PDB file of C-alpha atoms in Angstrom:
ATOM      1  CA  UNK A  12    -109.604  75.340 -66.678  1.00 87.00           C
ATOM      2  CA  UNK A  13    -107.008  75.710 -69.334  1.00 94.00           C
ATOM      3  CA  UNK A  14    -108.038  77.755 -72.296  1.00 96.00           C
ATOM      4  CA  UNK A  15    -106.700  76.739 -75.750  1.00 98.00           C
ATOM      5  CA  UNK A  16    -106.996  79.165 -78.332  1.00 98.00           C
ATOM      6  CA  UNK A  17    -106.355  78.570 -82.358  1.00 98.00           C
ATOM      7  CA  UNK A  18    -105.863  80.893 -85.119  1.00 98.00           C
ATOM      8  CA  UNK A  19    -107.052  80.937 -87.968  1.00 98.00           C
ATOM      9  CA  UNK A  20    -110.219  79.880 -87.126  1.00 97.00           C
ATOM     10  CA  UNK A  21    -110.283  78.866 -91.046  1.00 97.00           C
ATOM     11  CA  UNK A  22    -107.987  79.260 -93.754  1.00 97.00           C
ATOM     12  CA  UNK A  23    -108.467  78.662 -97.480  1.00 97.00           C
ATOM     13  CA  UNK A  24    -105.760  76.873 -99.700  1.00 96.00           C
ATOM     14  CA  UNK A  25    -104.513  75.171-102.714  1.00 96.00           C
ATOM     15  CA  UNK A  26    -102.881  71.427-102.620  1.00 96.00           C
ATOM     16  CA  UNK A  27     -99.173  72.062-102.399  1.00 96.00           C
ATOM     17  CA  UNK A  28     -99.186  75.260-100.539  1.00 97.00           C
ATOM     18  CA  UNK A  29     -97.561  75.039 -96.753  1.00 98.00           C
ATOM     19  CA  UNK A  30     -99.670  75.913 -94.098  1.00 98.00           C
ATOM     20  CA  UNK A  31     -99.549  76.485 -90.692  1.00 98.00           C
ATOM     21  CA  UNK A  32    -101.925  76.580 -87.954  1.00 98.00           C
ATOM     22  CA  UNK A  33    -101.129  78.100 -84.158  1.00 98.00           C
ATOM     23  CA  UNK A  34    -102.761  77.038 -80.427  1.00 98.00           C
ATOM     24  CA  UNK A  35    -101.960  79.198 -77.291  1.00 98.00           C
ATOM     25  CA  UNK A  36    -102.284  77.858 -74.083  1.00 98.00           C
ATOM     26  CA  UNK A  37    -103.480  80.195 -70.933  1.00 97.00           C
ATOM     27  CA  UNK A  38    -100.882  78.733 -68.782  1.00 97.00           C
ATOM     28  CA  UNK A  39     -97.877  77.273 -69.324  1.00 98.00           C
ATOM     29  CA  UNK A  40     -98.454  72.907 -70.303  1.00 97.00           C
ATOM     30  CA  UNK A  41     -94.378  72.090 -71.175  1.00 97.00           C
ATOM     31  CA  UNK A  42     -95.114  69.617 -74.111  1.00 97.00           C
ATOM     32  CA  UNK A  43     -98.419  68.276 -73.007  1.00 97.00           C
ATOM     33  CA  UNK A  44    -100.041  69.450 -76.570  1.00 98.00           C
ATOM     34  CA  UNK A  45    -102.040  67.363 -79.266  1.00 98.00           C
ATOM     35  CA  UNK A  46    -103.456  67.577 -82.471  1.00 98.00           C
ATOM     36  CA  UNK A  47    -106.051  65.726 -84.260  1.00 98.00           C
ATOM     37  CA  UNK A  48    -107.521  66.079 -87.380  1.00 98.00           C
ATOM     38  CA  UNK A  49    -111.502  65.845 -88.377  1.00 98.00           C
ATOM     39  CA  UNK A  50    -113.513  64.736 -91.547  1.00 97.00           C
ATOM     40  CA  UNK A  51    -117.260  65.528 -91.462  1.00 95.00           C
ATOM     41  CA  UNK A  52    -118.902  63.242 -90.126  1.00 95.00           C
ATOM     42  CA  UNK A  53    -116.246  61.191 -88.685  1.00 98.00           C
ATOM     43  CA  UNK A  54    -114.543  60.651 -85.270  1.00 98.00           C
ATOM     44  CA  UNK A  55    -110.905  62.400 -84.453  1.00 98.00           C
ATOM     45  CA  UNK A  56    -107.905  61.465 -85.385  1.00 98.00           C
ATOM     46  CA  UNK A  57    -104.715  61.831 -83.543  1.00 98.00           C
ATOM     47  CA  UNK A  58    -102.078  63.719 -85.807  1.00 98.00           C
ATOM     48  CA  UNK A  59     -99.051  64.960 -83.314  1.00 98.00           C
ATOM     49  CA  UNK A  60     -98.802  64.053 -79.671  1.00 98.00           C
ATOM     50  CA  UNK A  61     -96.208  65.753 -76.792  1.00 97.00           C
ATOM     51  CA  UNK A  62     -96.131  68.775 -79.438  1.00 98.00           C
ATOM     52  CA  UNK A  63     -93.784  67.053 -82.058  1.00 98.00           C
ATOM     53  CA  UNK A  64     -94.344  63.038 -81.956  1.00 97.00           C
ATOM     54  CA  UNK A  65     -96.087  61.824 -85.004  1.00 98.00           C
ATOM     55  CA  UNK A  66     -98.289  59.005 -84.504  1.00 97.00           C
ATOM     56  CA  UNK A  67     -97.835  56.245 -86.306  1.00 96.00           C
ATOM     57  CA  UNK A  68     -98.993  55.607 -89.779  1.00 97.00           C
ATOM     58  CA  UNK A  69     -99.575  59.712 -89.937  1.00 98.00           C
ATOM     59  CA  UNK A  70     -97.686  61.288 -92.862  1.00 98.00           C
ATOM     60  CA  UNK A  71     -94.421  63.050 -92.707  1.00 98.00           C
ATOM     61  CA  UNK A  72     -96.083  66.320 -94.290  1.00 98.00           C
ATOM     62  CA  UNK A  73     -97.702  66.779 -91.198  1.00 98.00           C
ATOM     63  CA  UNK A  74     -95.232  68.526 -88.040  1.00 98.00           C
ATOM     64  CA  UNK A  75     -95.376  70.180 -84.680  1.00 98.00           C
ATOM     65  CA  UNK A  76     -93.819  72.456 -82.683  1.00 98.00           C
ATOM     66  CA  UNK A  77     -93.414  74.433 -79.374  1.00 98.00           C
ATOM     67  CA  UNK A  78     -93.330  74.025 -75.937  1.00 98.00           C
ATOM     68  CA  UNK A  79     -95.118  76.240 -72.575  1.00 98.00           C
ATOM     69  CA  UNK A  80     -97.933  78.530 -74.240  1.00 98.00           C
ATOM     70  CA  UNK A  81     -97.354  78.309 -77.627  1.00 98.00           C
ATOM     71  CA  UNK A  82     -97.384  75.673 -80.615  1.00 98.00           C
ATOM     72  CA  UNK A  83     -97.795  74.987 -84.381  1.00 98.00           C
ATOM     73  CA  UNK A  84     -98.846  72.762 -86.282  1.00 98.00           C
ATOM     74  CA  UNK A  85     -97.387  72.823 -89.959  1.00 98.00           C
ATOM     75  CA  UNK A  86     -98.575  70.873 -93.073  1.00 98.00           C
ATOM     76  CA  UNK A  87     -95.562  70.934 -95.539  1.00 97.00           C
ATOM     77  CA  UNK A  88     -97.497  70.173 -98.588  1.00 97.00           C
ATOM     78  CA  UNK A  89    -101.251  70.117 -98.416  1.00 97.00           C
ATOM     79  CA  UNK A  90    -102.951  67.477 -99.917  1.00 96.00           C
ATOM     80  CA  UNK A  91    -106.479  67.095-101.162  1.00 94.00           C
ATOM     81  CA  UNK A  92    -106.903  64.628 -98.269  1.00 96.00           C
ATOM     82  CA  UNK A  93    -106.182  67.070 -95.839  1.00 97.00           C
ATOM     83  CA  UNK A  94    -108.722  69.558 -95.834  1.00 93.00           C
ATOM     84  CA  UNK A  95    -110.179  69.216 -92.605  1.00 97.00           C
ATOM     85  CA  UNK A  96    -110.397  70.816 -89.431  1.00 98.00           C
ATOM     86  CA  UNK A  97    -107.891  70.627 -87.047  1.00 98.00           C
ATOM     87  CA  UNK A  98    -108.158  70.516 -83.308  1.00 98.00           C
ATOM     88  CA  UNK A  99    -105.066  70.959 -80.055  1.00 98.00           C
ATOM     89  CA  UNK A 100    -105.547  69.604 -77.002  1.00 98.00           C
ATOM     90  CA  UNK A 101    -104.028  69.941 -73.705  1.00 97.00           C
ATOM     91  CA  UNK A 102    -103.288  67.194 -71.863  1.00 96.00           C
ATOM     92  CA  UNK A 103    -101.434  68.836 -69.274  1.00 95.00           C
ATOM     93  CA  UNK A 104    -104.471  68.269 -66.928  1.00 92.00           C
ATOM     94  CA  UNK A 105    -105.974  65.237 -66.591  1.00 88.00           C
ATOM     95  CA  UNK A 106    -109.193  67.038 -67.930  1.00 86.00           C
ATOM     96  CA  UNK A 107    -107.956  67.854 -71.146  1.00 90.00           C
ATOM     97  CA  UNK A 108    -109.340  70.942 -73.310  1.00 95.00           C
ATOM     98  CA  UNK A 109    -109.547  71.069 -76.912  1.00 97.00           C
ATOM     99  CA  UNK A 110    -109.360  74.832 -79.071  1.00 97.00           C
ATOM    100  CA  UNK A 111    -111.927  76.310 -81.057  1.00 97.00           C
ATOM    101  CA  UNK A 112    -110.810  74.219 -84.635  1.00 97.00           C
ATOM    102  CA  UNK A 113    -109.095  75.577 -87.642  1.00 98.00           C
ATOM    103  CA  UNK A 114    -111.378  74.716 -90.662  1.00 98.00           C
ATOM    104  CA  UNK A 115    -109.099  74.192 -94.232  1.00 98.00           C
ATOM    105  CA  UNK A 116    -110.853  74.899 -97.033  1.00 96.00           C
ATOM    106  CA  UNK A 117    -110.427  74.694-100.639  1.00 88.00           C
ATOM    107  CA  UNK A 118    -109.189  77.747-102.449  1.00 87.00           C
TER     108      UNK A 118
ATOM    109  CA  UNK B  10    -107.421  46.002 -82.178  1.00 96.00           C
ATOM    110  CA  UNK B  11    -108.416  48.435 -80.116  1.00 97.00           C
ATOM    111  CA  UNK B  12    -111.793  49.126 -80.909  1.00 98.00           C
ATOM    112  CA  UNK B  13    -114.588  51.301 -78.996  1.00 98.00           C
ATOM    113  CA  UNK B  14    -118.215  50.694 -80.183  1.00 98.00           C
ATOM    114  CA  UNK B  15    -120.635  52.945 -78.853  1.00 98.00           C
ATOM    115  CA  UNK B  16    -124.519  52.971 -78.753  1.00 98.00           C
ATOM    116  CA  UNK B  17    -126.981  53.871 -81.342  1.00 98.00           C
ATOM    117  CA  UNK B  18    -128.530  57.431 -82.494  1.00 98.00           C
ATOM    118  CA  UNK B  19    -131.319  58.686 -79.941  1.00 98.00           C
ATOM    119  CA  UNK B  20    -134.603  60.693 -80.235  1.00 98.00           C
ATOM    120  CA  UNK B  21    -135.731  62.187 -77.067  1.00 98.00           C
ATOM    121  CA  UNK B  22    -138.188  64.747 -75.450  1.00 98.00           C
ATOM    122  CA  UNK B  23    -136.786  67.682 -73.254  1.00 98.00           C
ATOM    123  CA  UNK B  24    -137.368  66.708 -69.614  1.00 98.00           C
ATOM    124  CA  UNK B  25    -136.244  62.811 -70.560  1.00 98.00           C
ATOM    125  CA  UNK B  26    -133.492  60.583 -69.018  1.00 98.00           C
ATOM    126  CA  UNK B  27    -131.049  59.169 -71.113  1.00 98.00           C
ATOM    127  CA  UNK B  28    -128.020  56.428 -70.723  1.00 98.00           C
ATOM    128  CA  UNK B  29    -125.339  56.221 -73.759  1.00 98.00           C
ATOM    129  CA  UNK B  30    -123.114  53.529 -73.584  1.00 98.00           C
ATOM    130  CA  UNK B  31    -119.165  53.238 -75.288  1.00 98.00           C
ATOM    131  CA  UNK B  32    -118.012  49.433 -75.276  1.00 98.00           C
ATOM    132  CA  UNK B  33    -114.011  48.575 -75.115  1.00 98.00           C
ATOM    133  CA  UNK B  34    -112.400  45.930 -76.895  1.00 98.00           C
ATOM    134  CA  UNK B  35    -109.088  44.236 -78.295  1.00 98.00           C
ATOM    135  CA  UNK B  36    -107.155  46.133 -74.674  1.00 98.00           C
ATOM    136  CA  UNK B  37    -107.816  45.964 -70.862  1.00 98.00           C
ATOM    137  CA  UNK B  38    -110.440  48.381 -70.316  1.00 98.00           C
ATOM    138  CA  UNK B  39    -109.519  48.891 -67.116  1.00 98.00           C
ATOM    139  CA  UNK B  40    -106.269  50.240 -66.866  1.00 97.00           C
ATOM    140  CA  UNK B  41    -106.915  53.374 -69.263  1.00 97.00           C
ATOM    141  CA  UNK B  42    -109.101  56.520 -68.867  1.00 97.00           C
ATOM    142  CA  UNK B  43    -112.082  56.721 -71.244  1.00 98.00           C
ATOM    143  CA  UNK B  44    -112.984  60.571 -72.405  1.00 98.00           C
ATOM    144  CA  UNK B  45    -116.170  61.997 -73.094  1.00 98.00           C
ATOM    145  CA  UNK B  46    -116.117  64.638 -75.734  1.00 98.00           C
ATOM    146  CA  UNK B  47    -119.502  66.945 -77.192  1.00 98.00           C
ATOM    147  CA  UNK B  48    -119.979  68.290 -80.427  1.00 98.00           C
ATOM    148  CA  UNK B  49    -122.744  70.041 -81.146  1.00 98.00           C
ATOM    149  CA  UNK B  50    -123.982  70.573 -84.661  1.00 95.00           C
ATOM    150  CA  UNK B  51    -121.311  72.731 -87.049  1.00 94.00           C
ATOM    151  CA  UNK B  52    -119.140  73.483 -83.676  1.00 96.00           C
ATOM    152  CA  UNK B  53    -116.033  72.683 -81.953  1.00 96.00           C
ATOM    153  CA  UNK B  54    -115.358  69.683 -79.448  1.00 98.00           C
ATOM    154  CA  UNK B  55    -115.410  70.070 -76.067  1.00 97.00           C
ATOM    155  CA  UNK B  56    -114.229  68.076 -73.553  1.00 97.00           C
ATOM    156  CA  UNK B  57    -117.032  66.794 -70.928  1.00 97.00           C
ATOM    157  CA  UNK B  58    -115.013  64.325 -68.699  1.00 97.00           C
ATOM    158  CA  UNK B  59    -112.932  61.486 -67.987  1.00 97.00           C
ATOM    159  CA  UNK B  60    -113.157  58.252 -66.292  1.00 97.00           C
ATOM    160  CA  UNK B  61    -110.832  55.533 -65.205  1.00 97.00           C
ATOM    161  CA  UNK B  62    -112.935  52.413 -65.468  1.00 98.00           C
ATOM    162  CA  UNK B  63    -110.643  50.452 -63.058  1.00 97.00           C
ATOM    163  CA  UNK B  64    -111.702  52.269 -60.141  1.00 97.00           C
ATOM    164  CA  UNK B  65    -114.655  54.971 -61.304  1.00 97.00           C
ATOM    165  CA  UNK B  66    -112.203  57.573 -60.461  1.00 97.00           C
ATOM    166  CA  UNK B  67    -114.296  60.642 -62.402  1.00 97.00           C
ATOM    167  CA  UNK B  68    -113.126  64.300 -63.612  1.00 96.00           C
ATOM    168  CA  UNK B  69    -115.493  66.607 -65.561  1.00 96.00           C
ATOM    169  CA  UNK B  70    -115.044  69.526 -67.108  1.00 95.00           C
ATOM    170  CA  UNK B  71    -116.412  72.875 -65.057  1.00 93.00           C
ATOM    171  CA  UNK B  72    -119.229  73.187 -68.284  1.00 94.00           C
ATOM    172  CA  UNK B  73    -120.737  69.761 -67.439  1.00 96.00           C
ATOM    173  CA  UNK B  74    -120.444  69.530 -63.577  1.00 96.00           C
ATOM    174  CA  UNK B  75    -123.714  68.392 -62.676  1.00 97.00           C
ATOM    175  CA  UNK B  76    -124.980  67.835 -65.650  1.00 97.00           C
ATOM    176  CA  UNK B  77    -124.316  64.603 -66.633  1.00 98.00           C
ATOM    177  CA  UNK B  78    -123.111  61.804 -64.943  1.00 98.00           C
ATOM    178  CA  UNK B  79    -120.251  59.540 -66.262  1.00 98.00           C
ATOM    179  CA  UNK B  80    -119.634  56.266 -65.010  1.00 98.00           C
ATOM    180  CA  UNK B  81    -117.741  52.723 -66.221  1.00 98.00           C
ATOM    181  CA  UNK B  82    -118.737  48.861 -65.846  1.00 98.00           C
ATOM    182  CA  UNK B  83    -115.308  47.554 -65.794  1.00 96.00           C
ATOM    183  CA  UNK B  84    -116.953  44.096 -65.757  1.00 97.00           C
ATOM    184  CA  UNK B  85    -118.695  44.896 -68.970  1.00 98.00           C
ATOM    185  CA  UNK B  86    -115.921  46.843 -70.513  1.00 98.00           C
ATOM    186  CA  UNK B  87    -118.458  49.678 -71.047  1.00 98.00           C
ATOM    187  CA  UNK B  88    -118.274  52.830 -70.252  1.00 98.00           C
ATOM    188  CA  UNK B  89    -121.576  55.186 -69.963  1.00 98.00           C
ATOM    189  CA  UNK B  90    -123.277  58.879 -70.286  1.00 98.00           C
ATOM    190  CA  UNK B  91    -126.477  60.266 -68.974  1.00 98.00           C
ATOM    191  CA  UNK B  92    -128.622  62.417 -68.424  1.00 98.00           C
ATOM    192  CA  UNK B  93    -131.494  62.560 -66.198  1.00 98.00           C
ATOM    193  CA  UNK B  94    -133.659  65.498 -67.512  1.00 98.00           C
ATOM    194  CA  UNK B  95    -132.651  66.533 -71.311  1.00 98.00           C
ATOM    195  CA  UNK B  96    -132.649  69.821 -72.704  1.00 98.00           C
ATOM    196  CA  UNK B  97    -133.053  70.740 -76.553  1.00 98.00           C
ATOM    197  CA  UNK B  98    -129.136  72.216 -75.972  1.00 97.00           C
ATOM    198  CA  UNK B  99    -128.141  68.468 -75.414  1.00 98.00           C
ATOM    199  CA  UNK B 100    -128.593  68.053 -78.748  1.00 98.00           C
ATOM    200  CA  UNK B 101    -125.456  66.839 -80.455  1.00 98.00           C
ATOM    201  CA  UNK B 102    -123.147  64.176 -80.892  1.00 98.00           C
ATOM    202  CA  UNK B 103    -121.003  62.289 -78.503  1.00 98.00           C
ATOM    203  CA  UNK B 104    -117.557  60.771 -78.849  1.00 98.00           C
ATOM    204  CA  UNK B 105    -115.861  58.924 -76.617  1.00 98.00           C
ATOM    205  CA  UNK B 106    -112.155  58.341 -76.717  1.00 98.00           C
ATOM    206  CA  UNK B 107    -109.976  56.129 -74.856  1.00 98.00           C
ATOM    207  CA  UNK B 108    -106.445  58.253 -73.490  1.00 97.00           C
ATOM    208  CA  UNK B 109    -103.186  56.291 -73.630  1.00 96.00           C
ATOM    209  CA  UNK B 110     -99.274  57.266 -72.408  1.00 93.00           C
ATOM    210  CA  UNK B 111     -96.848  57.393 -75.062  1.00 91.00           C
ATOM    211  CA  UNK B 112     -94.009  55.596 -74.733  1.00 90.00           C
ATOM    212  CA  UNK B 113     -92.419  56.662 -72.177  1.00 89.00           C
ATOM    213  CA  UNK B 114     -95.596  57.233 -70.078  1.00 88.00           C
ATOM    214  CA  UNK B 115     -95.287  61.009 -69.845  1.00 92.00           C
ATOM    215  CA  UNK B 116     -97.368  62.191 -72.573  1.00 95.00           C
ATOM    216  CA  UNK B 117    -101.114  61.822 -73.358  1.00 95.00           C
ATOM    217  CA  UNK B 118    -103.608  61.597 -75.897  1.00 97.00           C
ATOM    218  CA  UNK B 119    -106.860  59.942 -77.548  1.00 98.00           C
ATOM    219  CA  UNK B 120    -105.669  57.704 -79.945  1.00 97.00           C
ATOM    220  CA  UNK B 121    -109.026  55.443 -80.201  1.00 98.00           C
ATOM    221  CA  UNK B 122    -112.224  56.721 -80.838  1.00 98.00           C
ATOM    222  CA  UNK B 123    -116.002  55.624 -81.093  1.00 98.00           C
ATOM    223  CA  UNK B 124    -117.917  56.225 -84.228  1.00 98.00           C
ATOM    224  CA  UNK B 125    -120.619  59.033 -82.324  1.00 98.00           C
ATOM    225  CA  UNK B 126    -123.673  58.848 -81.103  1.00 98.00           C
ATOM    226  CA  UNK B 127    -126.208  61.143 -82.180  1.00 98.00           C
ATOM    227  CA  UNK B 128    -128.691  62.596 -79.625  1.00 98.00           C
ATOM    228  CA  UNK B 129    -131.613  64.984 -80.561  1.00 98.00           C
ATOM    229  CA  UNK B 130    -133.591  66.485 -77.652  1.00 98.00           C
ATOM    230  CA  UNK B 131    -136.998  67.844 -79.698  1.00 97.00           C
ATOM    231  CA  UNK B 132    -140.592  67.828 -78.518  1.00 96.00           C
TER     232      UNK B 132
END
């Protein structure tokens, strides 16, 4: 199994500020990283696929980056929309694995 | 539009079997690999397993080897989950997710998701 592992696990905030969130990856996956986003209550959403692709109809504030063990995903202006939690992924392996989440908060 | 519709909330007893189901629609259910994924209450998501409904082809996750089974109806465009004896540590919600290439067919992800199903083992 690939471990994934996030940091923070949380983070608190204020809209505007830039934040940043980091995955490692136990091996080397190349690209093969995602990120999603989750509301309470609600199902995942695919943010960034292959590390730096933004899926459609996702906003431009949102970015990643990094390749083989280590990634980031950066949220250039956070807005009140976007506190969340945010998973990676690997899909490297068919069986993907997800990190622990990054919970953003209000500060 | 790609939509995946899964079954309704479930109240069980420990020791119970249990079948959820996740229905495809608006794509060809076939050709793409339906995830499982568990989140138990106020935690993370973890991934359970993976099926390719075309030909039942089946990976899980080392966690949930053996204990649940995954399977697909192609026919039906369904894809399923269960359990044959539930513990009060099943209790959680279940997503499934359907994983597409991008573009270029290199790279991965879950870009459609059910809505959850809720399952609560209690006696």
């Amino acid at each position: 199994d690939i471990q994934m592992t996030q940091s923070p696990s949380s983070l608190s905030a204020s809209v505007g500020d830039r934040v940043t969130i980091t995955c490692r990856s136990s091996q080397t996956i190349s690209s093969y990283l995602n990120w999603y986003q989750q509301k309470p209550g609600k199902a995942p959403k695919i943010l960034i696929y292959a590390a730096s692709s933004l899926q459609s109809g996702v906003p431009s504030r949102f970015s990643g980056s990094g390749s083989g063990t280590d990634f980031t995903l950066t949220i250039s202006s956070l807005q009140p929309e976007d506190f969340a939690t945010y998973y990676c992924q690997q899909s490297y392996r068919t069986a993907g694995t997800f990190g622990q989440g990054t919970k953003v908060e209000i500060k | 539009e790609v939509q995946l519709v899964q079954s309704g909330a479930e109240v069980k007893k420990p020791g119970e079997s249990l079948k959820i189901s996740c229905k495809g629609s608006g794509y060809s259910f076939a050709t793409y690999w339906i995830a499982w994924v568990r989140q138990m209450p106020g935690k993370d998501l973890e991934w359970m397993g993976i099926i390719y409904p075309g030909d039942s082809d089946t990976i899980y996750s080392p966690s949930f080897q053996g204990q649940v089974t995954i399977s697909a109806d192609k026919s039906t465009n369904t894809a399923y989950l269960q359990w044959s004896s539930l513990k009060a540590s099943d209790s959680a919600v279940y997503f499934c997710a359907r994983r597409r290439p991008d573009t270029n067919g290199f790279y991965f992800y879950l870009d459609s998701w059910g809505q959850g199903t809720l399952v609560t083992v209690s006696s």
